[in-house]
Coordinates of C-alpha atoms in Angstrom, one line a residue:
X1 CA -6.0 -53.8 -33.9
X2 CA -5.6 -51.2 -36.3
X3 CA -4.1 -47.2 -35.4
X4 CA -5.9 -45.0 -34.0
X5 CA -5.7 -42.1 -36.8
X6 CA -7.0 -39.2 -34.5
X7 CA -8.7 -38.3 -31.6
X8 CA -11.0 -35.9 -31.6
X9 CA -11.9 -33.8 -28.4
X10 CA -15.9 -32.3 -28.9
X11 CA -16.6 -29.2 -26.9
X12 CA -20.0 -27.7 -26.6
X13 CA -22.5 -28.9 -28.9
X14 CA -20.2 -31.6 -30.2
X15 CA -20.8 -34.5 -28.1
X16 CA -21.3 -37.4 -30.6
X17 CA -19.8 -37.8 -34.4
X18 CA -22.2 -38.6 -37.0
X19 CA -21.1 -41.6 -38.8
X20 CA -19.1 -42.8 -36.7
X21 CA -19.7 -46.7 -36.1
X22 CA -18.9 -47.2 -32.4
X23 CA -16.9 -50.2 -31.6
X24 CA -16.7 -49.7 -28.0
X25 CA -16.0 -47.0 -24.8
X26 CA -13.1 -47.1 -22.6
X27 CA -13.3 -46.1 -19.2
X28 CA -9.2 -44.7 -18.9
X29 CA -8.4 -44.4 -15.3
X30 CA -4.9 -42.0 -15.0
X31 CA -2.4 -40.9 -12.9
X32 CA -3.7 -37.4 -12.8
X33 CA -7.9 -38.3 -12.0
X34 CA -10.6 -39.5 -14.1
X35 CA -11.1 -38.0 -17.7
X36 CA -14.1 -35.9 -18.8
X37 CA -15.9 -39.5 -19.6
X38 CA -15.0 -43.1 -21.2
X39 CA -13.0 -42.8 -24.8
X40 CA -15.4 -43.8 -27.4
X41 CA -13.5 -46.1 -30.0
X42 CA -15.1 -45.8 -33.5
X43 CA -14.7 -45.8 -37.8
X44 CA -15.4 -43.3 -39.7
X45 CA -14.8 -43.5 -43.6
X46 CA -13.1 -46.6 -42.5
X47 CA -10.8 -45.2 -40.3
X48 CA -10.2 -45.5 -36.7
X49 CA -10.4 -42.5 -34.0
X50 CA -11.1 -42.1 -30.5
X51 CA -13.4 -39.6 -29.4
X52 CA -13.8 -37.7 -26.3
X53 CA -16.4 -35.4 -25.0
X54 CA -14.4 -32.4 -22.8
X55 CA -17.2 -31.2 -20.9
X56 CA -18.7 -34.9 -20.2
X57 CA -21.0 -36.5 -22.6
X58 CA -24.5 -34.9 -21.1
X59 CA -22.5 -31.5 -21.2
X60 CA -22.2 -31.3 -17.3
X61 CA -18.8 -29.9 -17.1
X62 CA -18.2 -25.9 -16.5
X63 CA -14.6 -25.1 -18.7
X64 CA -12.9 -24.2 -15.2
X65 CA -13.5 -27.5 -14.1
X66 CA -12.4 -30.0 -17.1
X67 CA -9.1 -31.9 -15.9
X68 CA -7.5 -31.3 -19.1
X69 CA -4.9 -33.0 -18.0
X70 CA -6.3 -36.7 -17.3
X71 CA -8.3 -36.3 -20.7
X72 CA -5.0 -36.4 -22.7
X73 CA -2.9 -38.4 -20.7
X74 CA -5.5 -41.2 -21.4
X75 CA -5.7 -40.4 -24.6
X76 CA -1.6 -40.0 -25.3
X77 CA -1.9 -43.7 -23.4
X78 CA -3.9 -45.2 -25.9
X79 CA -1.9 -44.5 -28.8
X80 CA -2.9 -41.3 -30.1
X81 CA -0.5 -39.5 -32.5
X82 CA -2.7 -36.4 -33.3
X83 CA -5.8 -34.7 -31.7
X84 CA -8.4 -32.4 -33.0
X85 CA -10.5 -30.1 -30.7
X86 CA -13.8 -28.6 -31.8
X87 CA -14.6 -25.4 -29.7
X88 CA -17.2 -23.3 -29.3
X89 CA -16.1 -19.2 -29.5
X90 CA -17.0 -15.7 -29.5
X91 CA -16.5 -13.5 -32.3
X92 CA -14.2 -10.8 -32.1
X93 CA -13.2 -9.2 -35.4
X94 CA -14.8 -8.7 -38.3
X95 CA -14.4 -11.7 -40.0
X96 CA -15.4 -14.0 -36.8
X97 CA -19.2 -14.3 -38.1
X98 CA -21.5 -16.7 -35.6
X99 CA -21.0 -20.0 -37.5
X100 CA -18.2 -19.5 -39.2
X101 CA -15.7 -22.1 -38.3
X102 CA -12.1 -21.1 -37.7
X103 CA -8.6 -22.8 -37.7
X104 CA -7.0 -20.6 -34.9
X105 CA -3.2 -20.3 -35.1
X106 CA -2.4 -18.5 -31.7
X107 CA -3.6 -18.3 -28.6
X108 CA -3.3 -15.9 -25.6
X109 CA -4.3 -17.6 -22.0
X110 CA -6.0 -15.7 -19.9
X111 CA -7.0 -18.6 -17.0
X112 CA -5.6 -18.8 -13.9
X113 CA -5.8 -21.7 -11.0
X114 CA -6.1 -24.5 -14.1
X115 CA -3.7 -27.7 -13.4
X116 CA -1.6 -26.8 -16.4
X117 CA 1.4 -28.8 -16.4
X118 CA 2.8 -32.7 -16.8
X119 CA 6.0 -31.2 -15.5
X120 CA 6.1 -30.4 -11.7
X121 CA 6.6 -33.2 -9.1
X122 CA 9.7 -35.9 -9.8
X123 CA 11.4 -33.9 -12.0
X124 CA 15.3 -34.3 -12.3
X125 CA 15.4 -31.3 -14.5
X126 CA 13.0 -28.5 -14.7
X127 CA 11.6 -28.9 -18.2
X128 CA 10.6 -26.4 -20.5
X129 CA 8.2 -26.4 -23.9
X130 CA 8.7 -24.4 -27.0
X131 CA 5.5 -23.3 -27.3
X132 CA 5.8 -20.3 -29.8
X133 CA 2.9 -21.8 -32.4
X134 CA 0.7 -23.8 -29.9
X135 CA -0.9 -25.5 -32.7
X136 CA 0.6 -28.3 -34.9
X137 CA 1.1 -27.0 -38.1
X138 CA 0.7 -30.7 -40.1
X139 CA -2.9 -30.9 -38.3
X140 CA -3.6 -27.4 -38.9
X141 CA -2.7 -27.7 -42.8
X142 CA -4.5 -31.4 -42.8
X143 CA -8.2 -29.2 -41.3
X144 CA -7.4 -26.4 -44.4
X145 CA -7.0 -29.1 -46.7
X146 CA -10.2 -30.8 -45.4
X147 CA -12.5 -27.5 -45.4
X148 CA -11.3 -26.8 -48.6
X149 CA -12.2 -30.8 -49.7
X150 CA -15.4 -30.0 -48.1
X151 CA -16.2 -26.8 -49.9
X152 CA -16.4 -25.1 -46.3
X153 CA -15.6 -21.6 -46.0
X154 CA -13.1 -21.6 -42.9
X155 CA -11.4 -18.6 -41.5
X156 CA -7.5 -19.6 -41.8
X157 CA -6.0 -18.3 -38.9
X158 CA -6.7 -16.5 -35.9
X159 CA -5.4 -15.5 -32.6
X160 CA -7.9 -17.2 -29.8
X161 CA -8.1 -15.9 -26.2
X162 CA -8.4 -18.0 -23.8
X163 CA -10.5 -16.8 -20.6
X164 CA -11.5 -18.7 -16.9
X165 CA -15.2 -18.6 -17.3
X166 CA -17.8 -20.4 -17.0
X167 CA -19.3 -16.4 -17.8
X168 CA -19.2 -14.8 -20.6
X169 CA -17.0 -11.7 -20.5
X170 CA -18.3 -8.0 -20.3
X171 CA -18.0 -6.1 -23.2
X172 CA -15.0 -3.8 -22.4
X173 CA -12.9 -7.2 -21.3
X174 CA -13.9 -7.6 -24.7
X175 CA -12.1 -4.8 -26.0
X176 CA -9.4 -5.3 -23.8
X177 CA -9.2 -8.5 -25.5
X178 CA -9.3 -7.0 -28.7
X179 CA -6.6 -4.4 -27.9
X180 CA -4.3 -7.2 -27.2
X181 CA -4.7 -9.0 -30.5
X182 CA -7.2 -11.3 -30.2
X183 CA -9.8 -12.2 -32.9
X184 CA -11.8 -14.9 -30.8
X185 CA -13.1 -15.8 -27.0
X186 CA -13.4 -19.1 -25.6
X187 CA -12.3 -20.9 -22.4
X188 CA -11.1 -24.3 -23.0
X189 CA -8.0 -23.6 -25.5
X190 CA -5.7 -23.5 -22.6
X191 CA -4.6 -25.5 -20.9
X192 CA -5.3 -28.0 -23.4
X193 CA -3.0 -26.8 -26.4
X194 CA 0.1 -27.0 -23.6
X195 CA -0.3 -29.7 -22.5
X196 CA -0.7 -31.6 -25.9
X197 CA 2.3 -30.1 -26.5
X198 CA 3.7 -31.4 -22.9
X199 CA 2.8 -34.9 -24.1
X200 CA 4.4 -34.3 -27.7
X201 CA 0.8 -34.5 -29.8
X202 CA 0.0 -33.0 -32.5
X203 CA -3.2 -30.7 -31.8
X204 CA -4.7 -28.3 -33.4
X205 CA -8.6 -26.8 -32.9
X206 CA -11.5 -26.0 -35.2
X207 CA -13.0 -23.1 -33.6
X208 CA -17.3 -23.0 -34.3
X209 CA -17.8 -19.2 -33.7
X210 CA -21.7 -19.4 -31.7
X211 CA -22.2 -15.5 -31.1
X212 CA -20.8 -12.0 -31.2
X213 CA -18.6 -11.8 -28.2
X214 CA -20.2 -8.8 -25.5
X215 CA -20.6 -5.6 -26.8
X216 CA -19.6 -6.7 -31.0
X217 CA -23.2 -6.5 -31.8
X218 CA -26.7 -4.4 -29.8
X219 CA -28.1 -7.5 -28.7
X220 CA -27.8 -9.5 -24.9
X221 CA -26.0 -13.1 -25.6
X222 CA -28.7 -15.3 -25.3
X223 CA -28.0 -19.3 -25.0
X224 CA -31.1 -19.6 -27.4
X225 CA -29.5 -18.1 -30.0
X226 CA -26.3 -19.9 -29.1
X227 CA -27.6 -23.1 -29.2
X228 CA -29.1 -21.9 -32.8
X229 CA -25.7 -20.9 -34.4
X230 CA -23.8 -23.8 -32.6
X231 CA -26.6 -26.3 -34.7
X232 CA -25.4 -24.7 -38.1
X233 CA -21.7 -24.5 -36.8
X234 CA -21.1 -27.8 -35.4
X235 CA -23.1 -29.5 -38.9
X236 CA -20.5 -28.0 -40.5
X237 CA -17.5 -29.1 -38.1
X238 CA -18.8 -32.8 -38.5
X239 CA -18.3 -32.0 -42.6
X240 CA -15.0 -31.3 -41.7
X241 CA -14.0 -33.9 -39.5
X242 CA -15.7 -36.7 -42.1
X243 CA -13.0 -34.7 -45.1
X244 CA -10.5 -35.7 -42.4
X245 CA -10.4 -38.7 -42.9
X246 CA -11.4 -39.3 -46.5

């Protein structure tokens, strides 16, 4: 059976790949609980990746409530090498339009009461990650190489903050946020990126901004209007992932 090349982990409004051909879905049971859903095995461009949706495949999963860490022990167990997760965000800064898509390059975590460690029962040693860049800096290059393949206009970095949810945050959180250096909002960044890390993957995330964060623009976030960036975004995050793998 060939190599798995990547896994890719869909967030909102990515449950599904176009193009890929399915070849079948595993039901991964793990030491840590059951996954978000069965890994789908497929091709794309005739290359082999898993795919997993993080918040269930009929989207029925609140951020808070994910078990980040059964989705990638099961997929660390089947082989996978390197992961890509697609995330839905707020827009902070300037340059964080609705539908831009984003390579982040730092995060700051902001959860709290998320299982958020491989490393705390059995140990012989307490055990320690460097995890100064969260994100893998061969994936990240490999999604900037692929936007630009793609003719995509991505923002190249970005420092993503990573709240509890499932609300949305009020605006001065928002400025808060702001103060401390973040350019984007979202709540499933952590603890994902760690524990990739934990498990020696190499992740990195393409952020799909869906709407001005609270108080960046005059207008109440609606999920209409959410739903309407995220269709233009995620089109444009499945361009990317097919440049992947070409």
């Amino acid at each position: 059976m060939s190599t798995i090349e990547f896994a890719v982990i869909g967030g909102t409004g990515l449950t599904e790949i176009e193009g890929l051909e399915v070849i079948h879905r595993e039901v991964v049971h793990t030491p840590y609980g059951e996954p978000s859903g069965p890994v789908t095995h497929g091709m794309i461009a005739g290359k082999r990746i898993a795919f997993l949706a993080r918040h269930g495949y009929t989207h029925n999963i609140p951020p808070h409530r994910v078990n980040y860490r059964a989705n990638l022990w099961a997929l660390k167990s089947l082989g996978v090498k390197k992961v890509v997760a697609i995330a839905a965000v707020g827009g902070i800064t300037p340059e964080m339009q609705p539908m831009r898509l984003v390579i982040p390059d730092q995060i700051i975590d902001y959860t709290y009461g998320r299982a958020h460690t491989f490393f705390e029962d059995g140990l012989t040693d307490v055990t320690h990650i460097d995890f100064s860049w969260p994100y893998c800096t061969e994936m990240r290059n490999a999604l900037l190489t692929a936007a630009e393949c793609a003719k995509l206009n991505v923002v190249p970095r970005g420092t993503y903050a990573a709240t509890q949810g499932p609300r949305l945050e009020t605006a001065a959180e928002i400025i808060r946020l702001e103060r401390d250096g973040c350019d984007l909002v979202g709540m499933t960044a952590m603890p994902e990126a760690a524990l990739a890390r934990e498990l020696d993957l190499c992740y990195a995330a393409c952020a799909v901004v869906a709407n001005w964060a609270a108080g960046k623009d005059n207008e109440e976030i609606t999920m209409e209007d959410i739903h309407q960036n995220l269709v233009v975004g995620m089109t444009n995050a499945r361009a990317l992932l097919r440049a992947l793998v070409c």
